[in-house]
Structures are given as structure tokens and as C-alpha cells.
Amino acid sequence: MGILISDTARNNLASWTIRAIEGGYASGAYLSPFTSPLGSSSYKKSAKDTASRIQDAGGEFWFDPMSYALDMPRAGDFRHYETWNLWSQTRGDLSDQVSRIDHIKRVYEIQTVLSSPLLAPSLLLTNPNSQKSQQALDFSIEANETDNGAWLTISGSQEFWSSEDELDAHIGALNQLEPAGWLLVVTRSETMMPPTCSEKEICGLMRTVYALSQDREVRIAFGDLAALPAVAAGATSICTGWDLRQRICAYQDFEERANDTSGGGWYQRPTLLGLMGGLTAREYSILVSEDQQLADSLTPGTIGPRPELAFKHHAQVLNSIITELNSLTDAPRVNALRGHYDAALTKWDDVIQITGTTLGPRQWITPFKNGLDVFMNSEGWI
């Protein structure tokens, strides 16, 4: 538990995941039909090979159908998706029960072949009180009835998670299904780090996690640093990676692409535990040269020069926080994360003065801490 690695457009999911498992800073990986093919290609190994290698290393392997991505605006990157044969007729057709059950069974059959835990498909919601949300509930009921040992996914836009009473009502209805566990997804309109969040979104996600985690495990897909408030509310694990597409579930990353690529530029922004956020490589270099002692105090561990070493450090920072939070419950658990945010706020002014960074606590901390405070207030903990 703690860190799982999202699928990547690169061909290194298995190798880097295995080294992360052996190094103790990740426990497994998720594979997506939008990112990887079923069989091998000139660039990627087959899903079975990837699954077996990760499992043989003692890691978790999950096949996430990500059916909700079909509802995204301009979704069009189906080069790998079509190799999975997840639909008997029209891709995404859930208009009748026969089609829905067929899709669910196809997903479960592939997961069984890959020795993946069962994870049901889902719809993407923008409003928890709508015809679409009722369809999503019915879809989850059918997935649960097909196999009640499956995990269920709740996928929603930022507007969905920002809802209040209507969100709680929808989650309450889903919670009655009592699945094996929950995977939650926040979809976003932009690929940027840190993601633009509102306190309502953070609070809504925390309320949902807290309610669902009372008797089932909850995990956050993608998520990264933005998912830490969800961990404080009771989630056990989050997903991350070495590219932005692994840390954020953004609509533009599912638009049509011409061909496979190596994944583009690596995301190597150093993550500083003492700031609960990051700097660019150049800004971090300035900080080290101008105030080595401050840099060392904000950055436990070593940030290596290569992409894999930079990811390792990032994952270790996340894992250290999650491990601490997972040892606590309820108010002390949330207060522990709040303490990290409060401590970081005292450090940012000096870092900004030294480095001139334009991304500071207003982006990295404020929306998350404010959402956390609203949640704590609603629970009567402050």
C-alpha cells in the first residue's frame, strides 16, 4: 500500500515498477487500455508479460478498464484501446442492459487472464444528481451483481466532487453495494502541476473517502500530491509516476494522437517534503547554491540527476507521508497532514526570495489546506 504507479506511454512500466517494489517505494502498478496494447508491439511488451513481471517481483498488478475516459470531451486516442476487444458491438454503447453486462464480463475476463483483481468499469460524472448519475449507479449495481468480489470505480469531474449534499446522496447510494473496495478518480481539464483545485473539491473528495473507508479500502487513481488530503481522510494508496500523464487524469491526454511516442520530456521537478510542493530543476539548483542548509532541511534524501532517480525521490517523499498518515485514524490523521502544510507555509517566503519561483504556497498548499479545514470543521474536529 502507499504508492502505485500509473500506466505510462513509455516502455518502462514493468522495469521501473519492479525496481520501485524492490526499493520499497511502490507496491505495484495499474495498466490502462488507453496507454498499453493487449499484445506486444514494436515499442511495448504485451500486457501479460508486464503483469507477470510485476507479479513475479511481488507487486500488485491491476488492469484498469478506464471506461469513464470514453465520456471525456474529444476522447479519441483508441490505438491501443481497440486491441482489447472490450465491446461486442459499438465502442462505448451502454444503452441497454445486455451491452452493459457484456462489457462488464469482458473486462472481468481480461482481468482474470492477467491475474488482476477485478475492477469494474464506470461512467464519468459531472453532476451527482442527474440521469447520467442514475445510469452510473445502475452500471455499478450490475457490475457488483456480476461479481460482488470486484472493486468499484467512482470517476467524476472537479464539478462533481465539488457538489455537496447531492454528492453525499450519490455516494450513500453507492456505498450500499458493499464492493471489495473503491477506486476514486478526479478528472481535470488541464495537465498542470500543481493542479488547479478548489476547497469544495478537496472537501468533497475527503467526505467521500471518509464515508467509504469506514468498512472498505479506498484508493485514489492518479492523484499524486493533490490526493494527500484524501489519504488524510482514509484512503490507503494513491497513484503517481514519472510523467504528468501518470499524476493527473486530464482530458487532453486522451485526445487523438498520431502514433506512439517515447512519452515526451520527463517531469523532473524536484519535490520538497519541507515545502509540500516542488521547484523547477533550475530553481532547486539556485536554492542549493545560495542556501545549502535550507535546501537540505527541506529535501530529505538525494535527488539524482537521472529521471528514474528523480522519480524515486518523489515517490519516497509521497510514501513517507502516506506511511505516517496510514498509522493514524480520524482527527489525528487529518491533523498530521495539516501539520505538514502549516510547517511548509513557514518556509515558502525564504524559498521564493532566493529562487524567484512563481509557484508558491497559493498553488501548492492553500486549496488543499482550506479544503482540509472545511472537512475538519464539518466533522467537528476544529
Coordinates of C-alpha atoms in Angstrom, one line a residue:
M1 CA 0.0 0.0 0.0
G2 CA 1.0 3.7 -0.3
I3 CA 2.2 4.2 -3.9
L4 CA 1.1 2.5 -7.1
I5 CA 2.4 3.6 -10.5
S6 CA 0.0 4.7 -13.2
D7 CA 0.5 3.3 -16.7
T8 CA 2.9 5.2 -18.9
A9 CA 3.3 6.0 -22.6
R10 CA 6.9 4.9 -22.3
N11 CA 8.0 1.3 -22.4
N12 CA 9.4 1.1 -18.8
L13 CA 6.4 0.4 -16.7
A14 CA 7.5 -3.1 -15.6
S15 CA 11.2 -2.4 -15.1
W16 CA 10.8 0.8 -13.1
T17 CA 7.9 -0.6 -11.1
I18 CA 9.9 -3.7 -10.2
R19 CA 12.8 -1.6 -9.0
A20 CA 10.4 0.6 -7.0
I21 CA 8.9 -2.6 -5.4
E22 CA 12.4 -3.8 -4.6
G23 CA 13.3 -0.4 -3.2
G24 CA 10.3 -0.2 -1.0
Y25 CA 8.8 3.0 -2.5
A26 CA 5.9 1.5 -4.5
S27 CA 3.8 -1.6 -4.3
G28 CA 2.6 -2.2 -7.8
A29 CA 1.1 -0.6 -11.0
Y30 CA -2.0 0.0 -12.9
L31 CA -2.2 -0.8 -16.7
S32 CA -4.6 1.1 -18.9
P33 CA -6.0 0.0 -22.3
F34 CA -5.6 3.6 -23.5
T35 CA -1.9 3.5 -22.9
S36 CA -0.8 -0.1 -23.5
P37 CA -1.8 -2.7 -26.0
L38 CA -3.1 -6.2 -25.2
G39 CA -0.4 -7.9 -27.2
S40 CA 3.2 -6.8 -27.8
S41 CA 4.1 -4.1 -30.2
S42 CA 7.4 -2.9 -31.7
Y43 CA 7.6 -0.5 -28.7
K44 CA 5.8 -2.2 -25.8
K45 CA 5.7 -5.6 -24.2
S46 CA 2.4 -7.5 -24.0
A47 CA 0.0 -6.9 -21.1
K48 CA 0.6 -10.5 -19.9
D49 CA 4.3 -10.1 -19.9
T50 CA 4.1 -6.8 -18.0
A51 CA 1.7 -8.3 -15.5
S52 CA 3.8 -11.4 -14.9
R53 CA 7.0 -9.5 -14.4
I54 CA 5.4 -7.2 -11.8
Q55 CA 3.6 -10.1 -10.0
D56 CA 6.8 -12.2 -10.0
A57 CA 8.5 -9.3 -8.2
G58 CA 5.9 -9.5 -5.5
G59 CA 4.0 -6.5 -6.7
E60 CA 0.3 -5.7 -7.3
F61 CA -0.8 -5.6 -10.9
W62 CA -4.2 -4.0 -11.8
F63 CA -5.9 -3.7 -15.2
D64 CA -8.0 -0.6 -15.0
P65 CA -10.5 -0.5 -17.9
M66 CA -10.9 3.3 -17.6
S67 CA -14.3 3.1 -19.4
Y68 CA -15.1 6.5 -18.0
A69 CA -12.5 8.0 -20.3
L70 CA -14.8 7.4 -23.2
D71 CA -17.0 10.1 -21.8
M72 CA -14.3 12.7 -21.9
P73 CA -14.5 15.7 -24.2
R74 CA -12.7 14.9 -27.5
A75 CA -11.6 11.4 -26.4
G76 CA -10.0 9.9 -29.5
D77 CA -6.8 8.0 -28.7
F78 CA -8.0 4.5 -29.3
R79 CA -4.9 3.0 -31.0
H80 CA -4.2 0.6 -28.1
Y81 CA -7.8 0.5 -26.8
E82 CA -9.1 -1.3 -29.8
T83 CA -6.7 -4.2 -29.3
W84 CA -8.5 -5.2 -26.1
N85 CA -11.9 -6.2 -27.6
L86 CA -13.9 -4.8 -24.7
W87 CA -17.1 -4.3 -26.7
S88 CA -19.1 -6.7 -28.7
Q89 CA -20.5 -4.0 -31.0
T90 CA -20.2 -0.2 -30.8
R91 CA -17.5 1.1 -28.6
G92 CA -19.0 2.8 -25.5
D93 CA -22.5 1.6 -26.2
L94 CA -24.2 1.1 -22.8
S95 CA -27.7 1.9 -24.0
D96 CA -29.2 -1.5 -22.8
Q97 CA -28.5 -4.0 -20.1
V98 CA -27.2 -6.6 -22.5
S99 CA -24.5 -4.3 -23.7
R100 CA -23.6 -3.2 -20.2
I101 CA -23.3 -6.7 -18.8
D102 CA -21.3 -7.8 -21.9
H103 CA -18.8 -5.0 -21.3
I104 CA -18.5 -5.8 -17.6
K105 CA -17.9 -9.5 -18.3
R106 CA -15.3 -8.8 -21.0
V107 CA -13.4 -6.5 -18.5
Y108 CA -13.6 -9.2 -15.8
E109 CA -12.4 -11.9 -18.2
I110 CA -9.3 -9.9 -19.2
Q111 CA -8.6 -9.1 -15.5
T112 CA -8.8 -12.8 -14.7
V113 CA -6.5 -13.8 -17.5
L114 CA -4.0 -11.2 -16.3
S115 CA -4.4 -12.3 -12.6
S116 CA -5.6 -8.8 -11.8
P117 CA -8.1 -8.1 -9.1
L118 CA -11.5 -7.3 -10.5
L119 CA -12.1 -3.6 -11.0
A120 CA -15.4 -2.7 -12.6
P121 CA -15.9 -0.2 -15.4
S122 CA -17.6 3.1 -14.7
L123 CA -19.0 6.3 -16.2
L124 CA -17.6 9.8 -15.9
L125 CA -19.9 12.1 -14.0
T126 CA -20.1 15.9 -13.8
N127 CA -23.3 16.1 -11.7
P128 CA -24.2 13.6 -8.9
N129 CA -27.9 14.3 -9.3
S130 CA -28.7 13.6 -13.0
Q131 CA -29.9 11.0 -15.4
K132 CA -26.3 10.1 -16.1
S133 CA -25.6 9.6 -12.3
Q134 CA -28.5 7.2 -12.1
Q135 CA -27.1 5.3 -15.1
A136 CA -23.7 5.2 -13.3
L137 CA -25.4 3.8 -10.2
D138 CA -27.2 1.2 -12.2
F139 CA -24.0 0.3 -14.0
S140 CA -22.2 -0.2 -10.7
I141 CA -25.1 -2.3 -9.4
E142 CA -24.8 -4.6 -12.5
A143 CA -21.0 -4.8 -12.1
N144 CA -21.5 -5.7 -8.4
E145 CA -24.2 -8.3 -9.2
T146 CA -22.0 -9.9 -11.9
D147 CA -19.2 -10.4 -9.3
N148 CA -19.5 -9.0 -5.8
G149 CA -15.8 -9.5 -5.3
A150 CA -15.0 -6.7 -7.6
W151 CA -13.8 -3.2 -6.7
L152 CA -16.0 -0.3 -7.9
T153 CA -14.7 2.9 -9.5
I154 CA -16.2 6.4 -8.9
S155 CA -15.0 8.8 -11.6
G156 CA -16.0 12.4 -11.6
S157 CA -15.0 15.9 -12.8
Q158 CA -13.9 18.6 -10.4
E159 CA -17.5 19.9 -10.5
F160 CA -18.8 16.5 -9.5
W161 CA -16.5 16.3 -6.4
S162 CA -17.3 20.0 -5.6
S163 CA -21.0 19.1 -5.1
E164 CA -22.2 19.0 -1.5
D165 CA -25.5 17.3 -0.4
E166 CA -26.1 15.8 -3.8
L167 CA -22.6 14.2 -3.9
D168 CA -23.2 12.7 -0.4
A169 CA -26.5 11.3 -1.5
H170 CA -25.0 9.7 -4.6
I171 CA -22.1 8.2 -2.6
G172 CA -24.5 6.9 0.0
A173 CA -26.4 5.0 -2.6
L174 CA -23.2 3.5 -4.0
N175 CA -22.0 2.6 -0.5
Q176 CA -24.9 0.2 0.0
L177 CA -23.4 -2.0 -2.7
E178 CA -20.6 -3.1 -0.4
P179 CA -17.9 -3.9 -3.0
A180 CA -14.5 -5.3 -2.3
G181 CA -13.0 -1.8 -2.4
W182 CA -13.1 1.6 -4.1
L183 CA -11.0 3.4 -6.7
L184 CA -11.7 7.2 -7.0
V185 CA -10.8 9.4 -9.9
V186 CA -10.8 13.2 -10.3
T187 CA -10.7 14.2 -14.0
R188 CA -9.3 17.6 -14.9
S189 CA -9.4 20.0 -17.9
E190 CA -5.7 20.8 -17.7
T191 CA -2.5 18.9 -17.4
M192 CA -0.5 21.1 -15.0
M193 CA 1.3 20.7 -11.7
P194 CA 0.1 21.6 -9.2
P195 CA -3.5 21.1 -10.5
T196 CA -5.9 23.9 -10.0
C197 CA -8.2 22.8 -7.2
S198 CA -11.0 24.4 -5.1
E199 CA -11.6 23.8 -1.4
K200 CA -15.0 22.4 -2.3
E201 CA -13.5 19.8 -4.5
I202 CA -10.9 18.8 -1.8
C203 CA -13.6 18.7 0.9
G204 CA -16.0 16.7 -1.3
L205 CA -13.3 14.1 -2.1
M206 CA -12.4 13.9 1.6
R207 CA -16.0 13.4 2.7
T208 CA -16.4 10.6 0.2
V209 CA -13.3 8.9 1.2
Y210 CA -14.1 9.2 4.9
A211 CA -17.6 7.7 4.4
L212 CA -16.4 4.8 2.1
S213 CA -13.3 3.9 4.1
Q214 CA -15.2 3.0 7.3
D215 CA -15.5 -0.6 6.1
R216 CA -13.7 -0.8 2.7
E217 CA -10.3 0.1 1.3
V218 CA -10.2 3.3 -0.8
R219 CA -7.6 4.2 -3.3
I220 CA -7.1 7.2 -5.5
A221 CA -6.1 6.8 -9.2
F222 CA -3.6 9.3 -10.5
G223 CA -3.8 11.9 -7.6
D224 CA -0.1 12.4 -6.6
L225 CA 0.4 15.3 -4.2
A226 CA -3.2 16.5 -4.8
A227 CA -4.5 13.2 -3.3
L228 CA -2.8 13.6 0.1
P229 CA -6.0 15.1 1.7
A230 CA -7.9 12.0 0.5
V231 CA -5.2 9.9 2.3
A232 CA -5.7 12.0 5.4
A233 CA -9.4 11.2 5.2
G234 CA -8.8 7.4 5.0
A235 CA -7.5 6.4 1.5
T236 CA -4.7 3.9 1.8
S237 CA -2.9 4.5 -1.6
I238 CA -2.5 6.9 -4.4
C239 CA -1.1 6.7 -7.9
T240 CA 1.8 8.6 -9.4
G241 CA 4.6 8.3 -11.9
W242 CA 7.4 10.0 -13.7
D243 CA 5.3 11.9 -16.3
L244 CA 2.4 14.4 -15.7
R245 CA 0.0 12.0 -17.5
Q246 CA 0.6 9.5 -14.7
R247 CA -0.1 12.1 -12.0
I248 CA -3.1 13.9 -13.4
C249 CA -6.1 12.5 -15.3
A250 CA -6.6 15.3 -17.8
Y251 CA -8.9 15.3 -20.8
Q252 CA -6.3 16.4 -23.3
D253 CA -4.2 13.3 -22.6
F254 CA -7.0 11.1 -24.2
E255 CA -7.3 13.1 -27.4
E256 CA -6.3 11.5 -30.7
R257 CA -2.6 11.0 -31.2
A258 CA -0.8 10.3 -34.5
N259 CA 1.4 7.4 -33.2
D260 CA 3.3 6.0 -30.2
T261 CA 6.0 8.3 -28.8
S262 CA 8.6 7.9 -26.1
G263 CA 6.5 10.0 -23.7
G264 CA 7.9 13.4 -24.3
G265 CA 10.1 15.3 -21.8
W266 CA 10.5 13.8 -18.4
Y267 CA 8.8 15.5 -15.4
Q268 CA 11.8 16.1 -13.2
R269 CA 10.6 18.9 -10.9
P270 CA 12.1 18.1 -7.5
T271 CA 9.5 17.5 -4.8
L272 CA 10.5 19.0 -1.4
L273 CA 8.9 17.5 1.7
G274 CA 9.5 20.6 3.6
L275 CA 7.5 22.7 1.1
M276 CA 4.8 20.1 0.4
G277 CA 5.4 21.1 -3.2
G278 CA 8.1 21.4 -5.8
L279 CA 10.5 23.7 -7.7
T280 CA 11.9 23.5 -11.2
A281 CA 15.3 21.9 -11.5
R282 CA 16.8 25.4 -12.1
E283 CA 15.1 26.9 -9.0
Y284 CA 16.3 24.0 -6.9
S285 CA 19.8 24.4 -8.2
I286 CA 19.7 28.1 -7.1
L287 CA 18.4 27.2 -3.7
V288 CA 21.2 24.7 -3.2
S289 CA 23.9 27.1 -4.3
E290 CA 22.5 30.0 -2.2
D291 CA 21.5 28.2 1.0
Q292 CA 22.6 24.6 1.1
Q293 CA 21.5 24.2 4.7
L294 CA 17.9 25.3 3.9
A295 CA 17.8 23.1 0.8
D296 CA 19.0 20.0 2.8
S297 CA 16.4 20.7 5.6
L298 CA 13.6 20.9 3.0
T299 CA 14.7 17.9 1.0
P300 CA 15.5 14.7 2.9
G301 CA 17.2 12.1 0.7
T302 CA 19.1 12.5 -2.6
I303 CA 17.6 13.9 -5.8
G304 CA 19.5 12.1 -8.5
P305 CA 20.3 13.6 -11.9
R306 CA 18.6 10.9 -14.0
P307 CA 14.8 10.7 -14.5
E308 CA 14.4 7.4 -12.6
L309 CA 16.3 8.7 -9.6
A310 CA 14.2 11.9 -9.6
F311 CA 11.1 9.8 -9.6
K312 CA 12.4 7.6 -6.8
H313 CA 12.9 10.6 -4.6
H314 CA 9.5 11.9 -5.4
A315 CA 7.9 8.6 -4.6
Q316 CA 9.8 8.3 -1.4
V317 CA 8.6 11.7 -0.3
L318 CA 5.0 10.7 -1.0
N319 CA 5.4 7.3 0.6
S320 CA 6.8 8.8 3.8
I321 CA 3.8 11.0 4.2
I322 CA 1.3 8.2 3.4
T323 CA 3.0 5.8 5.7
E324 CA 2.8 8.3 8.5
L325 CA -0.9 9.0 7.8
N326 CA -1.8 5.3 7.5
S327 CA -0.6 4.8 11.1
L328 CA -3.3 7.2 12.3
T329 CA -7.1 7.5 12.2
D330 CA -9.7 10.2 12.2
A331 CA -8.8 13.6 13.6
P332 CA -5.2 12.8 14.4
R333 CA -4.7 11.5 10.9
V334 CA -6.1 14.7 9.3
N335 CA -4.2 16.9 11.8
A336 CA -0.9 15.2 10.8
L337 CA -1.3 16.4 7.2
R338 CA -2.5 19.8 8.4
G339 CA 0.7 20.0 10.4
H340 CA 2.8 19.4 7.3
Y341 CA 1.0 22.2 5.5
D342 CA 1.4 24.6 8.4
A343 CA 5.1 23.9 8.7
A344 CA 5.6 24.3 4.9
L345 CA 3.9 27.7 5.0
T346 CA 6.7 29.0 7.3
K347 CA 9.4 28.0 4.7
W348 CA 8.0 29.3 1.4
D349 CA 8.8 33.0 1.8
D350 CA 12.5 32.4 2.1
V351 CA 12.5 30.0 -0.8
I352 CA 10.6 32.4 -3.0
Q353 CA 13.0 35.2 -2.1
I354 CA 16.0 33.0 -3.0
T355 CA 14.7 31.3 -6.1
G356 CA 12.2 33.7 -7.5
T357 CA 9.8 30.9 -8.2
T358 CA 6.3 31.9 -9.4
L359 CA 4.6 28.8 -8.0
G360 CA 4.3 29.1 -4.2
P361 CA 2.0 28.2 -1.3
R362 CA -1.0 29.7 -3.0
Q363 CA -0.8 26.9 -5.6
W364 CA 0.8 24.1 -3.7
I365 CA -0.9 24.4 -0.3
T366 CA -3.8 26.9 0.1
P367 CA -6.6 25.0 -1.7
F368 CA -5.7 21.7 -0.1
K369 CA -5.3 23.1 3.4
N370 CA -8.5 25.1 3.1
G371 CA -10.4 22.0 1.9
L372 CA -9.0 20.0 4.7
D373 CA -10.0 22.7 7.2
V374 CA -13.6 22.7 5.8
F375 CA -13.7 19.0 6.2
M376 CA -12.4 19.0 9.7
N377 CA -14.9 21.7 10.6
S378 CA -17.8 19.6 9.2
E379 CA -16.7 16.7 11.4
G380 CA -16.4 18.9 14.5
W381 CA -12.7 18.3 14.7
I382 CA -11.8 22.0 14.8

